[in-house]
Short mmCIF file of C-alpha atoms and ligand atoms in Angstrom, two decimals:
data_model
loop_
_atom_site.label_atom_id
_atom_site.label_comp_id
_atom_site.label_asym_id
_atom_site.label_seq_id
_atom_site.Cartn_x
_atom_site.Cartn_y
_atom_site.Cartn_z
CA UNK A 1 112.26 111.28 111.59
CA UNK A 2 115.80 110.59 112.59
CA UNK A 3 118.08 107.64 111.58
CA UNK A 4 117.68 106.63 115.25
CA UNK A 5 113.67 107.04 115.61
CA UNK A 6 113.47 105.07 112.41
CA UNK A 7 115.19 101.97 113.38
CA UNK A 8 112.78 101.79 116.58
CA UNK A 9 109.76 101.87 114.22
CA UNK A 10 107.28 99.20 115.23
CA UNK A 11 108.81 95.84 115.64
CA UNK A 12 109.27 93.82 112.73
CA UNK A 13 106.44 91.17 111.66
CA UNK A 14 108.43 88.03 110.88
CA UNK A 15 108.03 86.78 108.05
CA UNK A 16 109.96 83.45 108.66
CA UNK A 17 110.01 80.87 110.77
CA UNK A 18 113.59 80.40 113.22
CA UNK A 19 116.35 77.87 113.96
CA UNK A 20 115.86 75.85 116.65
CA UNK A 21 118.45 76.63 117.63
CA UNK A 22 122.13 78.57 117.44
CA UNK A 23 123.55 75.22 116.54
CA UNK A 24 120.99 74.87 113.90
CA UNK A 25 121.89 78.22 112.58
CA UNK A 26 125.79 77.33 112.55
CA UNK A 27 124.88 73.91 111.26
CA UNK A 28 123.34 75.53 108.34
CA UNK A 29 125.85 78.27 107.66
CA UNK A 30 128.70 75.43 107.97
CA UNK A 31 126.99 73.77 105.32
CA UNK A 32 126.89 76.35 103.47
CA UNK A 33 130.20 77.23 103.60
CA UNK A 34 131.89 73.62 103.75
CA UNK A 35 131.76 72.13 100.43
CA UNK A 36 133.90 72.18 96.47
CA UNK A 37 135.08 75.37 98.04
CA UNK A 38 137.21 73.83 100.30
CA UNK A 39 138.38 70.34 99.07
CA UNK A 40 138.53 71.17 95.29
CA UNK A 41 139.02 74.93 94.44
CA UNK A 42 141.13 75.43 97.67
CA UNK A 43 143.54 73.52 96.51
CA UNK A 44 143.92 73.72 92.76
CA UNK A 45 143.78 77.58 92.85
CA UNK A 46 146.60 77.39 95.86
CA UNK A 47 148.73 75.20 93.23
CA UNK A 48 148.14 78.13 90.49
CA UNK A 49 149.30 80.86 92.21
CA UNK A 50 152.38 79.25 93.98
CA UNK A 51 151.61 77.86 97.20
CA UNK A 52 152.49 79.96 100.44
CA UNK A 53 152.32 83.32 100.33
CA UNK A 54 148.51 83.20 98.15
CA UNK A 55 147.64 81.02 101.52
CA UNK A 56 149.01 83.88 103.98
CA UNK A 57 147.01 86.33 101.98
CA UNK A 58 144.32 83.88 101.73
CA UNK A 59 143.75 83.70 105.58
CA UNK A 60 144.52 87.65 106.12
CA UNK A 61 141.27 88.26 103.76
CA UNK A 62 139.77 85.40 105.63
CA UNK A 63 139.95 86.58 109.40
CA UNK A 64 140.13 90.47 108.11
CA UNK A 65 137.59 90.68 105.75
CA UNK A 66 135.68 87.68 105.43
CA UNK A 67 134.41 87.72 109.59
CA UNK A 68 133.50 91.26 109.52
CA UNK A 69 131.65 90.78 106.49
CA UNK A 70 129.66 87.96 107.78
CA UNK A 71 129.16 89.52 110.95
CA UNK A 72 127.45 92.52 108.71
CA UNK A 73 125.64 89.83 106.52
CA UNK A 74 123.94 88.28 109.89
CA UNK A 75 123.08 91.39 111.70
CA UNK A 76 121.60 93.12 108.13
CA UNK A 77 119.76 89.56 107.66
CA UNK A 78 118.53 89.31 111.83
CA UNK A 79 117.17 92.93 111.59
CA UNK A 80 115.15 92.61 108.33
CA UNK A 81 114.09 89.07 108.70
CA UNK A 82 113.50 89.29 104.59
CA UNK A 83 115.07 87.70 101.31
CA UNK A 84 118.10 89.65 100.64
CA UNK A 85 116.66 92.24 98.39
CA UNK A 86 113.57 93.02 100.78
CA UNK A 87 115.59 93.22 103.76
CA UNK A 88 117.66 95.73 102.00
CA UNK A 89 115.47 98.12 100.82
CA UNK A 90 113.85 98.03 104.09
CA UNK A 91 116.61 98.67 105.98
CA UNK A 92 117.84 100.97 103.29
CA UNK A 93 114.60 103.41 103.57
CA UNK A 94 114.39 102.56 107.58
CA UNK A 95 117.79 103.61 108.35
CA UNK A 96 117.51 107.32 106.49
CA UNK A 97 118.66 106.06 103.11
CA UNK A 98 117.17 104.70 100.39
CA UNK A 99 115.52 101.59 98.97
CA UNK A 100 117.41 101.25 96.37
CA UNK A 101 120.09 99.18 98.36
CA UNK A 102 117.74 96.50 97.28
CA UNK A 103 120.01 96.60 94.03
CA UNK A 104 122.61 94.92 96.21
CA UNK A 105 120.11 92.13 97.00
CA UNK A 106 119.76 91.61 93.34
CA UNK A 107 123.19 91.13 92.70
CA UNK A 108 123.49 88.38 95.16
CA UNK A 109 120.38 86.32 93.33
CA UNK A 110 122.50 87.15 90.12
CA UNK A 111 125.86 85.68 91.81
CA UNK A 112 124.08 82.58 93.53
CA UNK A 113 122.60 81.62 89.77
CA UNK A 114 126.01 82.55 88.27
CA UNK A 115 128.19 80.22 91.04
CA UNK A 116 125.65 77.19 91.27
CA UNK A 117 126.18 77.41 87.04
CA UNK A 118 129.60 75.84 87.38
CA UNK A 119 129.52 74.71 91.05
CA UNK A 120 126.79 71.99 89.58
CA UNK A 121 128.61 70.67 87.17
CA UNK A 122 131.48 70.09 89.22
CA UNK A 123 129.17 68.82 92.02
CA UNK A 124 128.16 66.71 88.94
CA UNK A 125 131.96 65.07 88.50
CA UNK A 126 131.75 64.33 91.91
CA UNK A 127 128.86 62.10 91.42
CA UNK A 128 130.51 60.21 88.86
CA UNK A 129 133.57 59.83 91.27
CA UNK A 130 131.57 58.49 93.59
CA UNK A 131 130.34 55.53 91.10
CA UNK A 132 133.98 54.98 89.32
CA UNK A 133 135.03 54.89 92.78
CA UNK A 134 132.58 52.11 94.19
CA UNK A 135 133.57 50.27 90.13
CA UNK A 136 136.78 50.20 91.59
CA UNK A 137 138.39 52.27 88.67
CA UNK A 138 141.25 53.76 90.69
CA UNK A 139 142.33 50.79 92.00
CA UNK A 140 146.29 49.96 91.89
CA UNK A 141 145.89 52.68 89.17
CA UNK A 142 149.46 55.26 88.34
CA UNK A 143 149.63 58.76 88.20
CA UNK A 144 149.12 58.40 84.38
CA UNK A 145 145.91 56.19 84.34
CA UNK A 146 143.95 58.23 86.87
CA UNK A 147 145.00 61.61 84.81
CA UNK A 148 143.63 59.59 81.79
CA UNK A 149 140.60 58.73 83.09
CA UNK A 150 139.82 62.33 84.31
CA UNK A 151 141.15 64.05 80.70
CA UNK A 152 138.48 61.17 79.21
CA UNK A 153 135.71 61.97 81.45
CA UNK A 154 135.71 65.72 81.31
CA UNK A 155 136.25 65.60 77.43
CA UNK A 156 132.71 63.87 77.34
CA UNK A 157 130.23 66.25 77.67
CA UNK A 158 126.90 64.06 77.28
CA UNK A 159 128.10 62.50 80.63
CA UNK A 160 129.21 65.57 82.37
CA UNK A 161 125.99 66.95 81.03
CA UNK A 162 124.23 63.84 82.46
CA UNK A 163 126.02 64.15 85.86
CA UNK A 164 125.20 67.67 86.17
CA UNK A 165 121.76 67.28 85.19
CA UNK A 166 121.02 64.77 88.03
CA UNK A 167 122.61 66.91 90.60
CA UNK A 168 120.69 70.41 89.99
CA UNK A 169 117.46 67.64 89.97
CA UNK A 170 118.71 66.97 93.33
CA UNK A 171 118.79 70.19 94.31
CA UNK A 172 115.43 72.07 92.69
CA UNK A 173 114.14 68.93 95.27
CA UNK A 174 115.26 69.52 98.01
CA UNK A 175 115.04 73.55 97.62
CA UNK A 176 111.13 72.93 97.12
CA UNK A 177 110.62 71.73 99.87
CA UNK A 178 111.93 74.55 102.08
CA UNK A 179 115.17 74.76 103.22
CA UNK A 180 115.17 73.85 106.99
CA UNK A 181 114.09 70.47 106.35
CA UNK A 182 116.59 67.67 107.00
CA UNK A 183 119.46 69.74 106.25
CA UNK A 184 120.74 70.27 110.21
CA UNK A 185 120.79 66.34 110.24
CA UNK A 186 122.49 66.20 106.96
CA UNK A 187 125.14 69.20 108.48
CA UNK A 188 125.70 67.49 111.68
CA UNK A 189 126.73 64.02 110.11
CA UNK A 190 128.22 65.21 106.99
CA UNK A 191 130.59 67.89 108.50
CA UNK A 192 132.08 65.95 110.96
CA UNK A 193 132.45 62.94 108.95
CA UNK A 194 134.33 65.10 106.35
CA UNK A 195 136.75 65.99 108.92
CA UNK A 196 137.70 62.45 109.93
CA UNK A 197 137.89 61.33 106.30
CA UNK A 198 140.46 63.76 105.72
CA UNK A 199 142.56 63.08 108.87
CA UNK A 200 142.54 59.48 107.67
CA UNK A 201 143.92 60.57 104.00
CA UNK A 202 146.59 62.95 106.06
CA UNK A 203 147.49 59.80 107.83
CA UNK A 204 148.02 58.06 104.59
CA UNK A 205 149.62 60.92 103.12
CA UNK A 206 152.16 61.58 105.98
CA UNK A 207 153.19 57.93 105.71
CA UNK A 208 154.01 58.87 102.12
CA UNK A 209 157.73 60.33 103.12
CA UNK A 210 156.80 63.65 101.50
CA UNK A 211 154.26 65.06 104.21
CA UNK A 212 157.51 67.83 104.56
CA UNK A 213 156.99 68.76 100.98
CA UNK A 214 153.70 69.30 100.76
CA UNK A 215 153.37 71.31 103.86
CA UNK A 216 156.19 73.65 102.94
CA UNK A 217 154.54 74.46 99.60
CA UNK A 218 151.08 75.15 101.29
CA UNK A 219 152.70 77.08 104.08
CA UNK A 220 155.86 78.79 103.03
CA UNK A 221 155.61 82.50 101.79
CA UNK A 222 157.61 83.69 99.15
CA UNK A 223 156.27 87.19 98.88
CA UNK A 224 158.31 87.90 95.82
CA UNK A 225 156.80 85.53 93.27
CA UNK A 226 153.13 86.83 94.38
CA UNK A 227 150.88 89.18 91.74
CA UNK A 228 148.07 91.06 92.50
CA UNK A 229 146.35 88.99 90.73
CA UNK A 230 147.14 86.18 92.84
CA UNK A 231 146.04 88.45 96.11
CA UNK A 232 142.67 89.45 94.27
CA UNK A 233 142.02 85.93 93.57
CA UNK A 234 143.02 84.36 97.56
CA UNK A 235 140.49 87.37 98.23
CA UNK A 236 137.69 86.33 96.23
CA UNK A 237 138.54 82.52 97.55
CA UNK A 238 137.54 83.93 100.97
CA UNK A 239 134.54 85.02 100.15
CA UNK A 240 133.57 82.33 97.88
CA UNK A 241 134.63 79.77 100.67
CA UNK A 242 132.53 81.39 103.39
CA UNK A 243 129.81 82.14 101.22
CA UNK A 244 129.77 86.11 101.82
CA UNK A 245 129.07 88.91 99.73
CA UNK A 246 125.81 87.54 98.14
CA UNK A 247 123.31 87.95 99.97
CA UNK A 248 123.12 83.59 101.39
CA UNK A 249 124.25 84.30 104.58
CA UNK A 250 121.88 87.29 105.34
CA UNK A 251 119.08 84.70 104.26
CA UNK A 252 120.16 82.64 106.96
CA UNK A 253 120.20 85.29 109.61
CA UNK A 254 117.26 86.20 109.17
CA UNK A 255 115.98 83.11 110.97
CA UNK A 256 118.75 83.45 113.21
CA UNK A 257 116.93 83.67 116.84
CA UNK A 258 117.29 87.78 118.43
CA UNK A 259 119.57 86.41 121.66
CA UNK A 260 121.89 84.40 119.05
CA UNK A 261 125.25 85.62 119.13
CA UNK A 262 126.54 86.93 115.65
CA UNK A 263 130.29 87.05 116.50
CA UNK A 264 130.40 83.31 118.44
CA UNK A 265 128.38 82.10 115.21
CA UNK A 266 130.15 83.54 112.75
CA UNK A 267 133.45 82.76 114.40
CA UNK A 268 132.36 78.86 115.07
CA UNK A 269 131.64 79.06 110.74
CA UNK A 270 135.10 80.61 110.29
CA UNK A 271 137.45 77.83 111.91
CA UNK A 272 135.32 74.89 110.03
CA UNK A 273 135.42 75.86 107.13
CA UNK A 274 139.28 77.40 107.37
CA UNK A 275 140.37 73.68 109.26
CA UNK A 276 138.95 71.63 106.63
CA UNK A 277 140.29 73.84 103.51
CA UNK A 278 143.99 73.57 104.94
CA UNK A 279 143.74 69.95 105.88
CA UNK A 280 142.51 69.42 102.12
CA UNK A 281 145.74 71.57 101.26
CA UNK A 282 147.87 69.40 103.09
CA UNK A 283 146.61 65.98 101.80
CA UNK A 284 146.53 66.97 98.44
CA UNK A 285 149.75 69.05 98.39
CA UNK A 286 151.50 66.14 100.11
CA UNK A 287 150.09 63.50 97.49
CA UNK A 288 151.23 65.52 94.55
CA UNK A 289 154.96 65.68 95.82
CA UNK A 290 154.40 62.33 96.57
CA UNK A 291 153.69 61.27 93.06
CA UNK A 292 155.51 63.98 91.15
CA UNK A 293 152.57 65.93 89.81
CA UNK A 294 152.39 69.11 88.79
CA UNK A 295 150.44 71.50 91.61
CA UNK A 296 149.62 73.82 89.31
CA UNK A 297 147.00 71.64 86.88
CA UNK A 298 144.36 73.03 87.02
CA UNK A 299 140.40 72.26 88.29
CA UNK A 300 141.60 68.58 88.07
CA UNK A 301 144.09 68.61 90.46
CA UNK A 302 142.00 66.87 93.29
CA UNK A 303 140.21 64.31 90.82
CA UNK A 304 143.56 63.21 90.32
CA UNK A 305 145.46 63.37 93.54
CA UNK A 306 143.02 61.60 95.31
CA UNK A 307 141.81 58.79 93.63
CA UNK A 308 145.19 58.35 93.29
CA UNK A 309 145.85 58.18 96.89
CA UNK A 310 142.95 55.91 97.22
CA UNK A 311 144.08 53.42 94.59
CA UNK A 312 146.57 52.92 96.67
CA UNK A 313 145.39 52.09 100.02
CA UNK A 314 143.87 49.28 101.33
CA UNK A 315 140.40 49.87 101.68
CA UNK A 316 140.54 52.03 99.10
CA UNK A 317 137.82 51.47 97.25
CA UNK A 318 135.84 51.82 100.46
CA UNK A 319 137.12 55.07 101.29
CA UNK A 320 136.99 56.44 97.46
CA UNK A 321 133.25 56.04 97.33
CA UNK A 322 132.49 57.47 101.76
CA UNK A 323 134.63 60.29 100.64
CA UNK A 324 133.08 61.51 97.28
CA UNK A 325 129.74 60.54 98.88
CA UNK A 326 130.10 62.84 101.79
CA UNK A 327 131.43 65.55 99.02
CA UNK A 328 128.15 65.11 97.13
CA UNK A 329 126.63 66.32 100.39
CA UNK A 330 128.89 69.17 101.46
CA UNK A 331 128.60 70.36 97.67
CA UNK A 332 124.78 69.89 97.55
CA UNK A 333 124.18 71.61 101.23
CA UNK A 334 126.24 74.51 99.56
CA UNK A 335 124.18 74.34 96.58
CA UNK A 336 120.87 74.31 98.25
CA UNK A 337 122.44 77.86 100.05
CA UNK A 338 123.25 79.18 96.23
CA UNK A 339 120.10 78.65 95.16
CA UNK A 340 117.92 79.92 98.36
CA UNK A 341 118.29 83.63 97.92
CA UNK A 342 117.08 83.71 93.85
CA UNK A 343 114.45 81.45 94.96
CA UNK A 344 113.48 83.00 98.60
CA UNK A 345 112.87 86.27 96.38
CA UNK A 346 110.84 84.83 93.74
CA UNK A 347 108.67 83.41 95.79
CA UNK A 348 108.06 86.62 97.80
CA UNK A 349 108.42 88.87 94.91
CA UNK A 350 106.30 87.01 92.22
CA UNK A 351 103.88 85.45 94.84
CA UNK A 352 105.16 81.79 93.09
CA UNK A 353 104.59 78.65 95.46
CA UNK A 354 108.40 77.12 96.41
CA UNK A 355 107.92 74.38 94.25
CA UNK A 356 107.75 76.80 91.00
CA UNK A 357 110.26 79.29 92.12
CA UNK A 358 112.68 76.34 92.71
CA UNK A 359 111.72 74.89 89.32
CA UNK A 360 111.90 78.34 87.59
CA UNK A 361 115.25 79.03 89.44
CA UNK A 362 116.30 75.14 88.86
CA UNK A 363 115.89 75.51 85.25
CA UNK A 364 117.82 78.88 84.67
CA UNK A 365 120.78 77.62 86.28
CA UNK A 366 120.75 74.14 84.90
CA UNK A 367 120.88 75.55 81.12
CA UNK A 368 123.37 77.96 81.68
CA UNK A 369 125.49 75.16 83.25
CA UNK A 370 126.09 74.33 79.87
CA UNK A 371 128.61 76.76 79.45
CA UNK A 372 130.70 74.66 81.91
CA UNK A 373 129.90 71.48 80.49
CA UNK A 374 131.18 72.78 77.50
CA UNK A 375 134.19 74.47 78.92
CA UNK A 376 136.45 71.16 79.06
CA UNK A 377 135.99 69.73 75.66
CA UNK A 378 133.62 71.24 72.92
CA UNK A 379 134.46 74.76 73.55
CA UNK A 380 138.05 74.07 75.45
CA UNK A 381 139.21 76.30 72.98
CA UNK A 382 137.03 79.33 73.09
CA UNK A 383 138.60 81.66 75.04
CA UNK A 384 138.80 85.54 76.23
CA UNK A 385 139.37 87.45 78.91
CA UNK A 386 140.33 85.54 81.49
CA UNK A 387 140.03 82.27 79.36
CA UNK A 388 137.31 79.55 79.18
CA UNK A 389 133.69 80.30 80.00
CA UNK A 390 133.78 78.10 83.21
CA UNK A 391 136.98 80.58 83.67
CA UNK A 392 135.48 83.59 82.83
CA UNK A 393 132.09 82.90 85.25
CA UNK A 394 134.12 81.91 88.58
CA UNK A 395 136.55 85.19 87.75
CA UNK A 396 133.48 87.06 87.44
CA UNK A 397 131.75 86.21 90.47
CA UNK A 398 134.24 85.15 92.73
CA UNK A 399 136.84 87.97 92.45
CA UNK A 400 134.76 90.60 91.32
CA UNK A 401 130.84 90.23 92.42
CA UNK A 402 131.35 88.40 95.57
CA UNK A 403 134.13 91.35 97.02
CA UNK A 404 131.58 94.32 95.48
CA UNK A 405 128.86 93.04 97.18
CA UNK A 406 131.54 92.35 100.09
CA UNK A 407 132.32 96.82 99.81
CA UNK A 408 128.27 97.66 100.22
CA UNK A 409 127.72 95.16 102.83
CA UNK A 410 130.01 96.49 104.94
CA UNK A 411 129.64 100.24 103.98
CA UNK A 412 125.82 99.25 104.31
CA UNK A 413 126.48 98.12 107.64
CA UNK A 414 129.36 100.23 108.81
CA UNK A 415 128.07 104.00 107.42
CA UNK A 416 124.52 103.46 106.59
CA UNK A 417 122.87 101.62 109.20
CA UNK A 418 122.87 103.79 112.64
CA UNK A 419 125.20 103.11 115.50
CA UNK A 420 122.26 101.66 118.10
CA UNK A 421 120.90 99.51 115.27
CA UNK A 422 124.74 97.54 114.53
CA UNK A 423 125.27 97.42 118.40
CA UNK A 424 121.84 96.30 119.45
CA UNK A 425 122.72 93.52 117.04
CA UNK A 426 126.02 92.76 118.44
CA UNK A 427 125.22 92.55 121.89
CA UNK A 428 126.18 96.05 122.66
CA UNK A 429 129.18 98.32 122.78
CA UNK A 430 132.48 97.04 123.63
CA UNK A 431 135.56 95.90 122.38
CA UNK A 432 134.06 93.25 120.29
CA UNK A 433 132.08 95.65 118.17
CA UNK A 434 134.33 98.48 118.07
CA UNK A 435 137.06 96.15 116.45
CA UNK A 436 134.22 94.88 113.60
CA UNK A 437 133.02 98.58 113.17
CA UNK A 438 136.77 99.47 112.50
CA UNK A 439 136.72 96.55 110.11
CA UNK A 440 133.65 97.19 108.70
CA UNK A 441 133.84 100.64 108.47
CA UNK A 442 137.67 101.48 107.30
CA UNK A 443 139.63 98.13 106.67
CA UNK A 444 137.23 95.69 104.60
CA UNK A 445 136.31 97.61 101.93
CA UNK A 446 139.28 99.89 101.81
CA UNK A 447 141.28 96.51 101.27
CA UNK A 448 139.11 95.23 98.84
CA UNK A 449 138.58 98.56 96.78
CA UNK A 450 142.70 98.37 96.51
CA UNK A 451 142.76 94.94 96.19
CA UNK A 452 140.43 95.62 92.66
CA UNK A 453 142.59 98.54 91.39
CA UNK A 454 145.82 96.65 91.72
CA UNK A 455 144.80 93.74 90.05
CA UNK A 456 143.80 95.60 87.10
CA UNK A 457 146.66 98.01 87.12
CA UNK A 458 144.76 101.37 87.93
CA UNK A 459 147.21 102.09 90.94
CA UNK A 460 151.06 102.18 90.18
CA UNK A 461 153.69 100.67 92.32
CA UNK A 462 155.89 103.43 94.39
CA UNK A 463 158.79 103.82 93.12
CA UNK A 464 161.90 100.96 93.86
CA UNK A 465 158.99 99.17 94.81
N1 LIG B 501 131.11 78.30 100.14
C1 LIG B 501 130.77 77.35 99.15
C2 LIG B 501 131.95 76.39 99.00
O1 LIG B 501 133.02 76.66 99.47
C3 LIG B 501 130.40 77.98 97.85
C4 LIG B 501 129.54 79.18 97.96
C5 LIG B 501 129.82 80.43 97.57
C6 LIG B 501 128.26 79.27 98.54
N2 LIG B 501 128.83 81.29 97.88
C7 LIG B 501 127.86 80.61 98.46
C8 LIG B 501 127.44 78.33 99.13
C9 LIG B 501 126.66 81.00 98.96
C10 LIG B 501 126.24 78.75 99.63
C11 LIG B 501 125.84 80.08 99.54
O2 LIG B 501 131.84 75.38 98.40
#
């Protein structure tokens, strides 16, 4: 049988149900991709590797590599209508290869339980934002008490423990229960409500005087200063802020309806999540000149900048606790996305009912939290590699497993997966899909592939370089 008479085997049984609609889907990828991502690793990581130029490369790998690579992720995820590691080796074996691209699949479940690890536990200091905010700790509060109270905080694990306990309880919840349920609502509100919270801090942080500052850090390039370590790391930012190169967003395509546009959808998920990641530069660049902090901090820097901010203003208190509410909910409808694809294949895979997989899957990831928790006080100082263990996990999935599974995914999709089957999938030949096949095919994972040897020194500079 040829690759070609293979992909028109008899049409696929779905397994699933669909979106309502495209909006649903978007809704759901948006969520998915909105969330810590964007408003607390955006811009602390930004601040570590100098502003500027890491955000040019940033939103190269964004638009370059990150759309292409969700475009693959929804068309693998439409055509197999599976969990990630079904859908694979049933594409794998229908399009003339071999199951065993179900490995890939695997290594996404093994990401998501790696990312929601940490991403919990900082979902977790959000939730105790939220109630020192509503106590009113931040109020009329300097530079030097808010710092304080964050240093204090993270040094205690029991409560950090605590904090990140409830949330993953939140989550195994809501997971159970199947993940259409309630969270389009949740998206439509949350999003959008995000958005106008931050245009009210920009406000605030214009009238500061040192708006000029904090925009030239975020947006002026000084190519000279930049490491490859830096550009591996804006990489892996791009996937981890989109969500790619695990497997999530091929979970949500495959309820993604057959006359659904991929690029339009994956486009519309692009410019969110890319708008509110900049505007949450801007603020909290802007607020750090303002106050004479130090961009560079650390994981803190938006537990500090902003409550500051908020201390500040009137209504403060007010704003504090909408704000780090409607970050509980962009960081749990990302969570909920992390957790989907270990749980969507133990279910299938082990014949469990949601509620156990998501309690199985729950548990995993709530114990090896722990090595978070512990991360900021107990075990500050255990360190290797790339230094803490909270370190050590993000570097691990975020700049290395998240742009691997980024290389397959789009060789998958580019090389192994037939010509008729890609364009059927992308509404047909044309410029559109000849630019993403060029993407998918040559640029993504050549980048990425050169991105990885750089950054650990394999290939040498030419020379005067
Ligand atoms: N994009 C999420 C954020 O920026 C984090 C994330 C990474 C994620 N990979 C994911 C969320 C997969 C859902 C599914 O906060």
């Amino acid at each position: 049988m040829t690759k070609e008479e293979a992909a028109k085997k008899a049409p696929r049984i779905s397994l699933h149900g669909h979106w309502s609609s495209r909006m649903a889907f978007v809704l759901a990828v948006t969520g998915s991709a909105v969330g810590l991502g964007n408003v607390w690793k955006f811009p602390y990581i930004t601040g570590e590797n100098g502003g500027g130029a890491f955000v040019v490369v940033y939103l190269f790998c964004v638009f370059l590599i990150g759309m292409p690579v969700m475009m693959s992720e929804v068309l693998i995820g439409r055509r197999g209508r599976r969990n990630p590691v079904a859908t694979m080796s049933l594409l794998g074996e229908e399009e003339g290869s071999s199951r065993r691209w179900g490995l890939l699949g695997s290594l996404g479940v093994i990401a998501g339980i790696l990312i929601l690890s940490y991403y919990s536990v900082i979902a977790g200091w959000t939730l105790a934002y939220t109630y020192k905010s509503a106590a009113g700790n931040f109020a009329g509060g300097s530079a030097a008490d808010i710092t304080a109270i964050f240093d204090t905080f993270t040094g205690n694990w029991l409560e950090v423990g605590v904090a990140h306990t409830v949330f993953m309880a939140l989550n195994i919840v809501v997971v159970a229960r199947g993940v259409e349920r309630g969270l389009e609502q949740a998206v439509r509100f949350m999003v959008p409500a995000l958005f106008v919270l931050m245009l009210i801090l920009l406000g605030y942080s214009i009238n500061s005087g040192h708006f000029a500052e904090g925009a030239a850090f975020l947006l002026t390039p000084n190519f000279a200063a930049l490491t490859w370590d830096s550009v591996l790391v804006a990489m892996g930012q791009a996937f981890f802020t989109l969500s790619i190169g695990m497997g999530a967003v091929m979970a949500y395509g495959a309820y993604l309806p057959a006359e659904t546009s991929i690029t339009g959808a994956s486009a519309s998920v692009v410019i969110a999540d890319t708008t509110i990641s900049m505007l949450s530069g801007l603020v909290v660049f802007t607020l750090v000149f303002a106050n004479g902090l130090n961009p560079g901090q650390g994981p803190g820097l938006v537990f500090v900048t902003l409550p500051l901010a908020f201390g500040q203003m009137a209504g403060g208190t007010f704003f504090a606790t909408v704000f780090f509410v409607l970050l509980i909910f962009a960081a749990w409808t990302s969570a909920i996305g992390l957790m989907e694809p270990a749980v969507a294949w133990v279910v299938e895979r082990f014949h469990k009912t949601r509620v156990q997989a998501a309690t199985m899957v729950g548990s995993l990831i709530w114990a090896l939290g722990f090595g978070t928790v512990f991360s900021f006080n107990v075990l500050a100082d255990v360190r290797f590699l790339k230094g803490t263990i909270f370190e050590n996990v993000d570097h691990l999935t975020s700049n290395i497993m998240l742009p691997l599974g980024g290389v397959f995914i789009t060789v998958f999709a580019g090389w192994v997966m037939c010509r008729n089957s890609t364009a059927d999938e992308l509404g047909g030949a044309g410029p559109t899909y000849s630019l993403w096949r060029f993407l998918a095919r040559y640029l993504a994972p050549i980048a990425i592939i050169f991105v990885f040897l750089k950054a650990v020194g394999l290939l040498p500079d030419l020379a005067g370089s």
